[in-house]
mmCIF file of C-alpha atoms and ligand atoms in Angstrom:
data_model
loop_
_atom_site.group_PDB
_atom_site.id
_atom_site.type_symbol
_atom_site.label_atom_id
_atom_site.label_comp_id
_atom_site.label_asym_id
_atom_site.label_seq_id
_atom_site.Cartn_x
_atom_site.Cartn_y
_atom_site.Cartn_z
ATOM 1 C CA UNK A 259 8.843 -12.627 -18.397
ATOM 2 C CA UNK A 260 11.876 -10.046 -19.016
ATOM 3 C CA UNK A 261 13.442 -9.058 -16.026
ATOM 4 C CA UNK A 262 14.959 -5.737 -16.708
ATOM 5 C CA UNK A 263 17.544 -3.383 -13.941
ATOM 6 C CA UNK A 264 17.995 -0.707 -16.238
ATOM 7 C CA UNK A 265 15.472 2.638 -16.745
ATOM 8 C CA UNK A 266 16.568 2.579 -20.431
ATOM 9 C CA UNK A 267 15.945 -0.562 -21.160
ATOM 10 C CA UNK A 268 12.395 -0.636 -18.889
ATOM 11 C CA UNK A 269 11.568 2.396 -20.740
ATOM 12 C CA UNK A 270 11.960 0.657 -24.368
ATOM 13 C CA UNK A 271 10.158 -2.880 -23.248
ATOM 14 C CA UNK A 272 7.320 -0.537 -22.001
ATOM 15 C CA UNK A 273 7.188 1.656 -24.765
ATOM 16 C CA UNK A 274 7.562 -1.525 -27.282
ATOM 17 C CA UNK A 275 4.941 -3.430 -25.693
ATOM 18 C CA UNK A 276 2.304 -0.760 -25.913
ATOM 19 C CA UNK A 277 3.067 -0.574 -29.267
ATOM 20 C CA UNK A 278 -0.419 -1.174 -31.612
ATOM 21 C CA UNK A 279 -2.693 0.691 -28.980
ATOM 22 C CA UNK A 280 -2.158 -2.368 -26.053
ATOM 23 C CA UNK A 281 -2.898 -1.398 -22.551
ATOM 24 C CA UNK A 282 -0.553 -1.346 -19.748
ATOM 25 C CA UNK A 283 -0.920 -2.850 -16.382
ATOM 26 C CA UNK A 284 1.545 -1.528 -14.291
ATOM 27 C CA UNK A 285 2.292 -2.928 -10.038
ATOM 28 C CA UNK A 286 4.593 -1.086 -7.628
ATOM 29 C CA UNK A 287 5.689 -2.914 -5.017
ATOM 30 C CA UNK A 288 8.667 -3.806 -2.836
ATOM 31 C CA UNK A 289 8.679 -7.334 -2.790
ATOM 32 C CA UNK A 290 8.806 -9.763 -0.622
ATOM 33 C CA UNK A 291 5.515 -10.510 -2.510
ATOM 34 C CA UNK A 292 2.401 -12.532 -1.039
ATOM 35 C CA UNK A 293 -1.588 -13.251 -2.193
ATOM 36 C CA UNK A 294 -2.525 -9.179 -1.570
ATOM 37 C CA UNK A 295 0.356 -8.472 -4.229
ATOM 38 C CA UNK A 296 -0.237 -11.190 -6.568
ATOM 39 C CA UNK A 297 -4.024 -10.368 -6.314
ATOM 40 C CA UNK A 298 -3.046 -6.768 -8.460
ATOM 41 C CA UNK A 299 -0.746 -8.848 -10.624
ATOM 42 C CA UNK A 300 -4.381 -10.847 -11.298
ATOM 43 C CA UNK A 301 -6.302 -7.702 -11.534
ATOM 44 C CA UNK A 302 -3.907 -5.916 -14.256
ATOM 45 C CA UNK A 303 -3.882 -8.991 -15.979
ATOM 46 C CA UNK A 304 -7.509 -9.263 -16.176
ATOM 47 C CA UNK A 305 -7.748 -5.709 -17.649
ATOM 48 C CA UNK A 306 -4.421 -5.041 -19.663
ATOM 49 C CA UNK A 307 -2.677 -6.710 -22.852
ATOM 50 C CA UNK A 308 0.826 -6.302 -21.047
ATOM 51 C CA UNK A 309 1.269 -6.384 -17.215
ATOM 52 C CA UNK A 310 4.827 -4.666 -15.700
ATOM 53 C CA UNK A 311 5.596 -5.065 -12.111
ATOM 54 C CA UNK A 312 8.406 -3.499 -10.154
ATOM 55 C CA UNK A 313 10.319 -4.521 -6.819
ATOM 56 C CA UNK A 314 12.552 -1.540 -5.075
ATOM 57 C CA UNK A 315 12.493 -1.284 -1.854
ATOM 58 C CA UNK A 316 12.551 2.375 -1.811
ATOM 59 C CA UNK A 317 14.906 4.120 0.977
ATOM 60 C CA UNK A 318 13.292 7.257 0.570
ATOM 61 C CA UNK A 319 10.270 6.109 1.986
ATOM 62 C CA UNK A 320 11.986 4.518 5.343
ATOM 63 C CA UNK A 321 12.920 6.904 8.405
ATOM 64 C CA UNK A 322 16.189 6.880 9.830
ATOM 65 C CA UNK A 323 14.872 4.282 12.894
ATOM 66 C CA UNK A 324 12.777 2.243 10.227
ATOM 67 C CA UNK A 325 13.338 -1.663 8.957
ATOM 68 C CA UNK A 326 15.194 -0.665 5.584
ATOM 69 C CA UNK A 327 18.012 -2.481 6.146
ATOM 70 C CA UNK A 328 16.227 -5.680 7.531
ATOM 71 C CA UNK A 329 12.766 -5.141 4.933
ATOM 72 C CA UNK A 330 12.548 -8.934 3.770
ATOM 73 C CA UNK A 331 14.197 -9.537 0.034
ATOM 74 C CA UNK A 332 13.246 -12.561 -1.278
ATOM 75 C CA UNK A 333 14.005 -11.539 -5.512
ATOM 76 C CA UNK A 334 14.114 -15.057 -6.123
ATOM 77 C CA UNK A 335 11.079 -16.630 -5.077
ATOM 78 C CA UNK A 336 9.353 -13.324 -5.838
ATOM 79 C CA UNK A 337 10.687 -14.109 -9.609
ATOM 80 C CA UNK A 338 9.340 -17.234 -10.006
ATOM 81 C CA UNK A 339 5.871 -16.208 -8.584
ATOM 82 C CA UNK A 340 5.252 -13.138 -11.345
ATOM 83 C CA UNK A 341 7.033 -16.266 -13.876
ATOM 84 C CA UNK A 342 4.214 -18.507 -13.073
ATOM 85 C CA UNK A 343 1.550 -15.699 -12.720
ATOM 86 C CA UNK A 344 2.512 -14.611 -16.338
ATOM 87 C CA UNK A 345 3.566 -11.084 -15.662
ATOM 88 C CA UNK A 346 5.281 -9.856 -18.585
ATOM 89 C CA UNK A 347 7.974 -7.176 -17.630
ATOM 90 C CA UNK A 348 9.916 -6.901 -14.174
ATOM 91 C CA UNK A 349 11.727 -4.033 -13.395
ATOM 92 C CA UNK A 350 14.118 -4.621 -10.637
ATOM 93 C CA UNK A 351 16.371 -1.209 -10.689
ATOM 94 C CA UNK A 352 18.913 -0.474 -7.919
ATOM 95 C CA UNK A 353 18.954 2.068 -5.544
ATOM 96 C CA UNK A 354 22.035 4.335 -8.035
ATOM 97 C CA UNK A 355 19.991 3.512 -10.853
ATOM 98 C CA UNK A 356 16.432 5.428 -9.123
ATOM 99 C CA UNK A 357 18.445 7.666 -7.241
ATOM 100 C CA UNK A 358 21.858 8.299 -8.785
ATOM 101 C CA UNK A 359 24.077 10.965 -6.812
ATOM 102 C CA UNK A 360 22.910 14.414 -7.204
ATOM 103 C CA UNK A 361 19.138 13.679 -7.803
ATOM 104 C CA UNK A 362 17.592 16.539 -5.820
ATOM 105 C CA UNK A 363 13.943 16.357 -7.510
ATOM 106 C CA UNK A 364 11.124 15.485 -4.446
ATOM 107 C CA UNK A 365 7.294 14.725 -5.384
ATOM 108 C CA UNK A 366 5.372 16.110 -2.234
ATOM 109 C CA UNK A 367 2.096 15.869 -1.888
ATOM 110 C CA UNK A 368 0.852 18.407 0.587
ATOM 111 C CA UNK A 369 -1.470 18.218 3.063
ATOM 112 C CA UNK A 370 -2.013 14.344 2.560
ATOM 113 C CA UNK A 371 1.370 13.230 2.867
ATOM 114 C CA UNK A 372 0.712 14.252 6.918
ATOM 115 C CA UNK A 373 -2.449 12.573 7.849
ATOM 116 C CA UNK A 374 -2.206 9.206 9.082
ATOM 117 C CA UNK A 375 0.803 7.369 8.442
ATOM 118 C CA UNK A 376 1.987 10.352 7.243
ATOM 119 C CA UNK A 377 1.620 11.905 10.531
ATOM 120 C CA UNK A 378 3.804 8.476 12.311
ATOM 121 C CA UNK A 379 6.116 8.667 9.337
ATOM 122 C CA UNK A 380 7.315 12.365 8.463
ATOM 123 C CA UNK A 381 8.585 11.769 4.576
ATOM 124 C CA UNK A 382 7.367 8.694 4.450
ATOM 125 C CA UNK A 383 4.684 10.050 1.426
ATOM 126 C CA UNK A 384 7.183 12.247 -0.083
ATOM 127 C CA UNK A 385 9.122 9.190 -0.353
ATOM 128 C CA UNK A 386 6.093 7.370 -2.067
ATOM 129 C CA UNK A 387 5.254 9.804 -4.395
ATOM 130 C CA UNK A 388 8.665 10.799 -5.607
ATOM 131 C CA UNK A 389 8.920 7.101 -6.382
ATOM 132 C CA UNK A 390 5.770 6.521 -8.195
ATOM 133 C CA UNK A 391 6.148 9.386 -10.001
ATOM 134 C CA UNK A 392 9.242 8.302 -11.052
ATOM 135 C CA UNK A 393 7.734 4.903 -11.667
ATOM 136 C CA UNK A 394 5.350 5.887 -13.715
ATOM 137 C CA UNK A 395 7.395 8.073 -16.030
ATOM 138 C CA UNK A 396 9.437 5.062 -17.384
ATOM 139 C CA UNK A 397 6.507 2.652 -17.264
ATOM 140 C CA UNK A 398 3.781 5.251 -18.477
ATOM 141 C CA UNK A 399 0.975 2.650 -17.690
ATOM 142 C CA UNK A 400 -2.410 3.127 -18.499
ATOM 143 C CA UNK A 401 -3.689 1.971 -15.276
ATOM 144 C CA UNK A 402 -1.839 1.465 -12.189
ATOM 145 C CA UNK A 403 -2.815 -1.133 -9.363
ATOM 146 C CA UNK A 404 -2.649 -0.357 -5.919
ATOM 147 C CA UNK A 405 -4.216 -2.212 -2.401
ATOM 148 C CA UNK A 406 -6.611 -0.581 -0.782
ATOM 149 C CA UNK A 407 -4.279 -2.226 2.377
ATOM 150 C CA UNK A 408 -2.380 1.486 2.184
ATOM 151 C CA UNK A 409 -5.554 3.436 2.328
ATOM 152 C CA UNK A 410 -3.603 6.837 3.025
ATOM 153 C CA UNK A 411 -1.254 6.098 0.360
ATOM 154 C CA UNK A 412 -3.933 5.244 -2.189
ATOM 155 C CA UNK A 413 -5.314 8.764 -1.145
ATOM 156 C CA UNK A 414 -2.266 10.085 -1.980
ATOM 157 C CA UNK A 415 -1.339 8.750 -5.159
ATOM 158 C CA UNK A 416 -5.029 9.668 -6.614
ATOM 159 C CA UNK A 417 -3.970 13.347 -5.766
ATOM 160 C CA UNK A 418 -0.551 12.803 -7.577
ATOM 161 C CA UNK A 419 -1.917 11.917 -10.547
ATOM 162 C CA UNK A 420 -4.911 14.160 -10.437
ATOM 163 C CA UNK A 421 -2.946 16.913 -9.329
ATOM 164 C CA UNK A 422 -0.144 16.568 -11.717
ATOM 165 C CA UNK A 423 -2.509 15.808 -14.611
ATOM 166 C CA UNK A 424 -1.215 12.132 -15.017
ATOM 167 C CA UNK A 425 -2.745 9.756 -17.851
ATOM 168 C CA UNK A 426 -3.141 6.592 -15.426
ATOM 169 C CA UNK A 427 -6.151 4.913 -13.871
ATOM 170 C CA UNK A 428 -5.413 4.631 -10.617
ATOM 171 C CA UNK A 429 -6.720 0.945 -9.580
ATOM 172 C CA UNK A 430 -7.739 0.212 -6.368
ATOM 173 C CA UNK A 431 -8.095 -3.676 -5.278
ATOM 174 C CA UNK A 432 -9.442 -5.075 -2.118
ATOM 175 C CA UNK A 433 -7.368 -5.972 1.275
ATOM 176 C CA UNK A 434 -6.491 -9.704 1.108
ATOM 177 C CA UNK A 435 -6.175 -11.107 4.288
ATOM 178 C CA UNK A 436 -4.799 -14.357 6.143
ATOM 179 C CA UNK A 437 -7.762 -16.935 7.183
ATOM 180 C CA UNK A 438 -7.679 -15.152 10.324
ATOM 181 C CA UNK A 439 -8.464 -11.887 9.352
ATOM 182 C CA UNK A 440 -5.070 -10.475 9.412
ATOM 183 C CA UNK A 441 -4.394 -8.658 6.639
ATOM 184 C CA UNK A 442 -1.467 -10.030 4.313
ATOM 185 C CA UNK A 443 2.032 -7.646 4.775
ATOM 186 C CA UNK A 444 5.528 -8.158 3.960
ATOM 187 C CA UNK A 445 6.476 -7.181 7.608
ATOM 188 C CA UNK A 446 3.992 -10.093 9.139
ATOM 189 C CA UNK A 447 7.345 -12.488 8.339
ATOM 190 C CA UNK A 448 8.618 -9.683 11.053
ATOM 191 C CA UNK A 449 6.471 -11.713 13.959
ATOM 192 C CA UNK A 450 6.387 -14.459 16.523
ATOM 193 C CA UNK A 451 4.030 -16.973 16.735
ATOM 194 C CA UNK A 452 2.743 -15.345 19.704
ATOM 195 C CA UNK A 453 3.336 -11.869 18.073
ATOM 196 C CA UNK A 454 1.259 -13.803 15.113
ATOM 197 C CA UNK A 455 -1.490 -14.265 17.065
ATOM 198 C CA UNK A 456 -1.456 -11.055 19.074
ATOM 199 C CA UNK A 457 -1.105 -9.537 15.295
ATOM 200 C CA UNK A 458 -5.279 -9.897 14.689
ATOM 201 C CA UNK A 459 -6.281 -7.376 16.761
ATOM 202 C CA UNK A 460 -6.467 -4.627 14.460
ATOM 203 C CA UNK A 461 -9.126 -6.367 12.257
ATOM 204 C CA UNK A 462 -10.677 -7.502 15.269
ATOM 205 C CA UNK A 463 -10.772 -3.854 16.432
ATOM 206 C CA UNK A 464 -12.145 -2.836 12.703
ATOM 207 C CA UNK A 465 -14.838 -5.473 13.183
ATOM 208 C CA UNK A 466 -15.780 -4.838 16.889
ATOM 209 C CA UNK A 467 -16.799 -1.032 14.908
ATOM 210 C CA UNK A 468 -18.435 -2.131 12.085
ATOM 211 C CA UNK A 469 -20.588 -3.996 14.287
ATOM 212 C CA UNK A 470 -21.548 -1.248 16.380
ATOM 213 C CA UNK A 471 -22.025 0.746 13.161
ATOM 214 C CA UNK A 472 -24.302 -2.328 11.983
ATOM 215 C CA UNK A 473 -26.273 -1.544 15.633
ATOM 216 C CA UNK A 474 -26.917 1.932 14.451
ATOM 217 C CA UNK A 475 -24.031 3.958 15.969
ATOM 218 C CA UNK A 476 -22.648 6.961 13.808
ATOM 219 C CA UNK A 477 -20.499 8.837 15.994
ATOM 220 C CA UNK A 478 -16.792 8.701 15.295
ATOM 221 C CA UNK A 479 -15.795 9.589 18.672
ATOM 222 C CA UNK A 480 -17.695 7.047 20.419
ATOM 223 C CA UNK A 481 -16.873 4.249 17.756
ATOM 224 C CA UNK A 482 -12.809 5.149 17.907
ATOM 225 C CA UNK A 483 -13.071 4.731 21.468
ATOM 226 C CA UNK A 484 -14.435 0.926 20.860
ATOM 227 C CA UNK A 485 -11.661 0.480 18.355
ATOM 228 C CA UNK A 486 -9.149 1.588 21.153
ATOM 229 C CA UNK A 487 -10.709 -0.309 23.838
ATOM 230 C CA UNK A 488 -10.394 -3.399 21.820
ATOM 231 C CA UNK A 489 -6.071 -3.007 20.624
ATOM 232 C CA UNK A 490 -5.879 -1.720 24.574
ATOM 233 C CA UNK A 491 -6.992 -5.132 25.291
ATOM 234 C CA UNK A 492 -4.532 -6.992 23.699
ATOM 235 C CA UNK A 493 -1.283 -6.654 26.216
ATOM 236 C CA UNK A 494 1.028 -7.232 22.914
ATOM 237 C CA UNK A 495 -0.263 -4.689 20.961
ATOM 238 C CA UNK A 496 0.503 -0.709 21.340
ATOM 239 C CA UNK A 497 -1.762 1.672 19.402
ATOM 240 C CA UNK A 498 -0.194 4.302 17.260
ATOM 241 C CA UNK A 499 -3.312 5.548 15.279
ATOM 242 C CA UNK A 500 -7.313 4.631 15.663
ATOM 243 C CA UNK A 501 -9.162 6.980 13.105
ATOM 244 C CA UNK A 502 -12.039 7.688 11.102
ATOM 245 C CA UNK A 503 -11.497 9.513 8.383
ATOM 246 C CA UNK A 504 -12.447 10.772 4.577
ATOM 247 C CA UNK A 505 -11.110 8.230 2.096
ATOM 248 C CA UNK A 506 -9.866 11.279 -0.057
ATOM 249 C CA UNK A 507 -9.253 13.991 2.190
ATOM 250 C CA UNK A 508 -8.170 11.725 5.223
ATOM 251 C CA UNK A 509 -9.779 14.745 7.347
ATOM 252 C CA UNK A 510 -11.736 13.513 10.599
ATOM 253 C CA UNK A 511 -15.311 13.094 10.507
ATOM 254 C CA UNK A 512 -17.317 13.879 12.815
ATOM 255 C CA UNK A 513 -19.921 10.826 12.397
ATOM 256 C CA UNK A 514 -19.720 8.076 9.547
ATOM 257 C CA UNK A 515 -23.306 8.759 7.956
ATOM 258 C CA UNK A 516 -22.286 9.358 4.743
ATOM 259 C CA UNK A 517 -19.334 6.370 4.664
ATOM 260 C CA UNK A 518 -15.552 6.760 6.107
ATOM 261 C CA UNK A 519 -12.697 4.862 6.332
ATOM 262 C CA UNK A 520 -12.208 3.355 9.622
ATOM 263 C CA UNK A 521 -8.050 3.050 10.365
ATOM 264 C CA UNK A 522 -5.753 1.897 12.546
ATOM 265 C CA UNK A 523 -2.441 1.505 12.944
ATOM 266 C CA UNK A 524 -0.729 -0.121 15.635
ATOM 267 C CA UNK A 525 2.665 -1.896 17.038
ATOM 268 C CA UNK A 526 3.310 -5.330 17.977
ATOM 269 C CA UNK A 527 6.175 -5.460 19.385
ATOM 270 C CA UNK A 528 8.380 -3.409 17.280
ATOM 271 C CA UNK A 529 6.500 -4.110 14.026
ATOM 272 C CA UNK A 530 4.328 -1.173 12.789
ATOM 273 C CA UNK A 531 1.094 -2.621 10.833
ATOM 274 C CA UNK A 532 -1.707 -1.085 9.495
ATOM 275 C CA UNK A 533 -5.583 -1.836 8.483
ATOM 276 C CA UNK A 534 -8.507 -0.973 8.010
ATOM 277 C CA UNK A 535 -12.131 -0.808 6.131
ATOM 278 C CA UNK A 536 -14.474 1.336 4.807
ATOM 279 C CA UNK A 537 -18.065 1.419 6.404
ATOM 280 C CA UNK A 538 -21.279 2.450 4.933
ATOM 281 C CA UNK A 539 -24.277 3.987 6.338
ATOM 282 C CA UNK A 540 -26.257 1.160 4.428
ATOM 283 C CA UNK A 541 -24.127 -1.188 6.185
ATOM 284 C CA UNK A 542 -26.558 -0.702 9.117
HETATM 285 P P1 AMP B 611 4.372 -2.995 -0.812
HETATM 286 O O1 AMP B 611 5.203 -4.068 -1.411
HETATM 287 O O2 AMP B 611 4.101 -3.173 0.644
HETATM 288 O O3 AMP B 611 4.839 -1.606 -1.182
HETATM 289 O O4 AMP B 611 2.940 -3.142 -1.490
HETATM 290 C C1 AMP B 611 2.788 -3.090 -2.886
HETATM 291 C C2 AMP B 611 1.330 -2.998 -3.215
HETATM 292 O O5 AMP B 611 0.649 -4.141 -2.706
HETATM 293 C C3 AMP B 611 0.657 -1.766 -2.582
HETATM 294 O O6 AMP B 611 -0.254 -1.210 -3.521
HETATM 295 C C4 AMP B 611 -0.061 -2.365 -1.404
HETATM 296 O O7 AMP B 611 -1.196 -1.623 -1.006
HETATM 297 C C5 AMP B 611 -0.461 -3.713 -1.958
HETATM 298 N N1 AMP B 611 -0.753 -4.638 -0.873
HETATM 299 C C6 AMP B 611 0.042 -4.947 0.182
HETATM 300 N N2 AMP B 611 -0.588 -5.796 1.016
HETATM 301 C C7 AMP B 611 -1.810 -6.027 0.483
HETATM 302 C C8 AMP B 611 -2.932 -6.829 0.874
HETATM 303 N N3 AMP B 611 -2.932 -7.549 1.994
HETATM 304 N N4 AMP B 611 -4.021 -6.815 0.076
HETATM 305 C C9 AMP B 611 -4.044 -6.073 -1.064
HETATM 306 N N5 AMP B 611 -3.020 -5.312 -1.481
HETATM 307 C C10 AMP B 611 -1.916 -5.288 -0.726
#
């Protein structure tokens, strides 16, 4: 695996390694890596001749009162993980090097970029899609893999690269979660054992509506007050969002007949995570 800082030099291992018609697999992420990211190191590896990842933790994407400064960095164990998974290409760039002084070009997404997290996190998506887009104009993959963990942001990105006439398959790979049903995040190393524990309740609250969905209920309303009723029983948690949504629009339904993504997001302590899942009408 090459392990590369520089755009120039990504740019030329990218372009060099799709050279003869191979396909390129390409992974954002910002490290601190675990199963759900190596899972989309599998997937692009399954499909493409040449897999890239990236780690930047991206400021642009933090509020002022967010974890930046504290977001876990762990470049060399994450190394030796892609080493061992066979990734190819690593691109590792500094903050100067994505955002040298006097860049003053924003990727917003309108609309999308202030539904759910978006809504929690003003600039958050602006911060997202500036840096994908910048991403993927020195990778230029032919498919890009995403978790379907960051359901808003996979909404988002699909309308980046619809919207702005992108050539990349946007990939979209299940949640992978802990044997208790949490779902696998970099911020999880942010909790206490009790915090750990306390930490299920949003899949619980996911599954306590998919059941009632499974007993025939379609009415948002009534199944986002179960979801609530289940985080508001959990002293350690503190709800920030319980919604049921579009997958592509992220507008509100009003009932979940035709499918909708069920999410929440919610607090524990002062960690912010997120879930959720998609229900089907045929799930009943
Ligand atoms: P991050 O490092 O948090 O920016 O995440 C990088 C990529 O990994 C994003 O596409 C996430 O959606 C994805 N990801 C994070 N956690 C999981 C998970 N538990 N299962 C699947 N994908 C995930």
């Amino acid at each position: 695996m090459k392990r590369i800082a520089t755009i120039a030099e990504m740019k030329a291992a990218c372009r060099q390694g799709t050279r003869n018609g191979k396909t390129l697999g390409f992974v954002p992420t910002m490290g601190a890596l675990h199963e759900g990211h190596l899972s989309l190191v599998r997937a692009s590896k399954a499909r493409c001749d040449v897999t890239a990842v990236s780690i930047f933790v991206n400021p642009l994407q933090f509020g002022p009162a967010e974890d930046l400064d504290k977001y876990p960095r762990t470049m060399e164990r994450d190394t030796a993980l892609l080493e061992q998974l066979g990734a190819d290409l690593l691109f590792t760039p500094g903050v100067e090097e994505m955002y040298p002084p006097g860049a003053q070009t924003y990727v917003l997404v309108e609309g999308l970029s202030n539904k759910l997290d978006g809504a929690s996190r003003p600039g958050h998506f602006r911060g997202v899609a500036t840096v994908v887009a910048k991403l993927f104009e020195v990778v230029r993959p032919d498919f890009a893999f995403f978790g379907q963990k960051d359901a808003a942001q996979v909404a988002v990105l699909r309308k980046l690269v619809n919207d702005l006439d992108m050539d990349v398959e946007v990939v979209v790979c299940p949640i992978v979660r802990e044997k208790d049903g949490l779902a696998m995040s970099s911020r999880n190393a942010y909790l206490t054992s009790e915090q750990r524990q306390q930490a299920t309740v949003l899949y619980r609250s996911l599954l306590r509506v998919q059941a009632a969905v499974d007993h025939g209920e379609r009415d948002s309303a009534k199944l986002i007050e179960i979801g609530k009723q289940v985080i508001a029983n959990e002293t350690g948690a503190k709800l920030d969002y319980f919604a049921i949504v579009d997958r592509d629009t992220l507008e509100l339904v009003a009932d979940v007949s035709c499918g909708a993504l069920v999410a929440v997001a919610a607090y524990i302590g002062s960690t912010r995570l997120i879930d959720n899942i998609l229900v089907t009408a045929s799930s009943r």
